[in-house]
């Protein structure tokens, strides 16, 4: 789920280079919602299945596979939406020009990417634990 959040944020941030209209943004947000809902339903199905079956069960396996397949279908159709909305070569040229004229923005994107990778790896609670653990350790050393 964390990777879907990061991808959605990047797609939204870069969408401004494509000058989408309100209807296109509505389609984009509905696409985000469909993928998020699929992921949430998949997680729910897996959690319920794990509580119901202590050992391997082919019926449970099928339920989990179908739920995962639903997420995959949502992701594939979101790719189709992306092609329809973002297949504008002139916008990619605009992006390239913007970043060449504003090299500081490349640093900002690189920093955001590093932070995103940490978020994907650790999750929000893992990031919080790392930050507060370091603060607590520094407080112990000072006292």
JSON list of C-alpha atoms in Angstrom, two decimals, residues 1-12 28-44 67 70-72 74-75 78 119:
[
{"chain": "A", "resi": 1, "resn": "UNK", "atom": "CA", "xyz": [0.00, 0.00, 0.00]},
{"chain": "A", "resi": 2, "resn": "UNK", "atom": "CA", "xyz": [2.86, 2.37, 0.80]},
{"chain": "A", "resi": 3, "resn": "UNK", "atom": "CA", "xyz": [4.22, 2.15, -2.71]},
{"chain": "A", "resi": 4, "resn": "UNK", "atom": "CA", "xyz": [0.78, 3.02, -4.12]},
{"chain": "A", "resi": 5, "resn": "UNK", "atom": "CA", "xyz": [0.69, 6.14, -1.96]},
{"chain": "A", "resi": 6, "resn": "UNK", "atom": "CA", "xyz": [4.13, 7.24, -3.13]},
{"chain": "A", "resi": 7, "resn": "UNK", "atom": "CA", "xyz": [3.34, 6.56, -6.79]},
{"chain": "A", "resi": 8, "resn": "UNK", "atom": "CA", "xyz": [0.06, 8.49, -6.53]},
{"chain": "A", "resi": 9, "resn": "UNK", "atom": "CA", "xyz": [1.87, 11.47, -5.00]},
{"chain": "A", "resi": 10, "resn": "UNK", "atom": "CA", "xyz": [4.51, 11.47, -7.74]},
{"chain": "A", "resi": 11, "resn": "UNK", "atom": "CA", "xyz": [1.88, 11.13, -10.49]},
{"chain": "A", "resi": 12, "resn": "UNK", "atom": "CA", "xyz": [-0.09, 13.99, -8.98]},
{"chain": "A", "resi": 28, "resn": "UNK", "atom": "CA", "xyz": [-7.01, 10.47, -12.23]},
{"chain": "A", "resi": 29, "resn": "UNK", "atom": "CA", "xyz": [-8.40, 10.66, -8.68]},
{"chain": "A", "resi": 30, "resn": "UNK", "atom": "CA", "xyz": [-10.96, 7.93, -9.38]},
{"chain": "A", "resi": 31, "resn": "UNK", "atom": "CA", "xyz": [-8.11, 5.77, -10.65]},
{"chain": "A", "resi": 32, "resn": "UNK", "atom": "CA", "xyz": [-6.13, 6.41, -7.46]},
{"chain": "A", "resi": 33, "resn": "UNK", "atom": "CA", "xyz": [-9.22, 5.52, -5.42]},
{"chain": "A", "resi": 34, "resn": "UNK", "atom": "CA", "xyz": [-9.81, 2.28, -7.35]},
{"chain": "A", "resi": 35, "resn": "UNK", "atom": "CA", "xyz": [-6.25, 1.08, -6.76]},
{"chain": "A", "resi": 36, "resn": "UNK", "atom": "CA", "xyz": [-6.33, 2.06, -3.07]},
{"chain": "A", "resi": 37, "resn": "UNK", "atom": "CA", "xyz": [-9.69, 0.36, -2.56]},
{"chain": "A", "resi": 38, "resn": "UNK", "atom": "CA", "xyz": [-8.44, -2.79, -4.28]},
{"chain": "A", "resi": 39, "resn": "UNK", "atom": "CA", "xyz": [-5.39, -2.87, -2.05]},
{"chain": "A", "resi": 40, "resn": "UNK", "atom": "CA", "xyz": [-7.47, -2.33, 1.09]},
{"chain": "A", "resi": 41, "resn": "UNK", "atom": "CA", "xyz": [-9.92, -5.07, 0.12]},
{"chain": "A", "resi": 42, "resn": "UNK", "atom": "CA", "xyz": [-7.02, -7.41, -0.67]},
{"chain": "A", "resi": 43, "resn": "UNK", "atom": "CA", "xyz": [-5.48, -6.75, 2.74]},
{"chain": "A", "resi": 44, "resn": "UNK", "atom": "CA", "xyz": [-8.86, -7.32, 4.40]},
{"chain": "A", "resi": 67, "resn": "UNK", "atom": "CA", "xyz": [-8.05, -10.64, -4.12]},
{"chain": "A", "resi": 70, "resn": "UNK", "atom": "CA", "xyz": [-8.16, -7.67, -8.30]},
{"chain": "A", "resi": 71, "resn": "UNK", "atom": "CA", "xyz": [-5.31, -5.39, -7.23]},
{"chain": "A", "resi": 72, "resn": "UNK", "atom": "CA", "xyz": [-3.32, -6.39, -10.33]},
{"chain": "A", "resi": 74, "resn": "UNK", "atom": "CA", "xyz": [-6.71, -2.22, -10.96]},
{"chain": "A", "resi": 75, "resn": "UNK", "atom": "CA", "xyz": [-3.03, -1.50, -11.46]},
{"chain": "A", "resi": 78, "resn": "UNK", "atom": "CA", "xyz": [-4.58, 2.49, -14.07]},
{"chain": "A", "resi": 119, "resn": "UNK", "atom": "CA", "xyz": [8.81, 5.45, 3.75]}
]
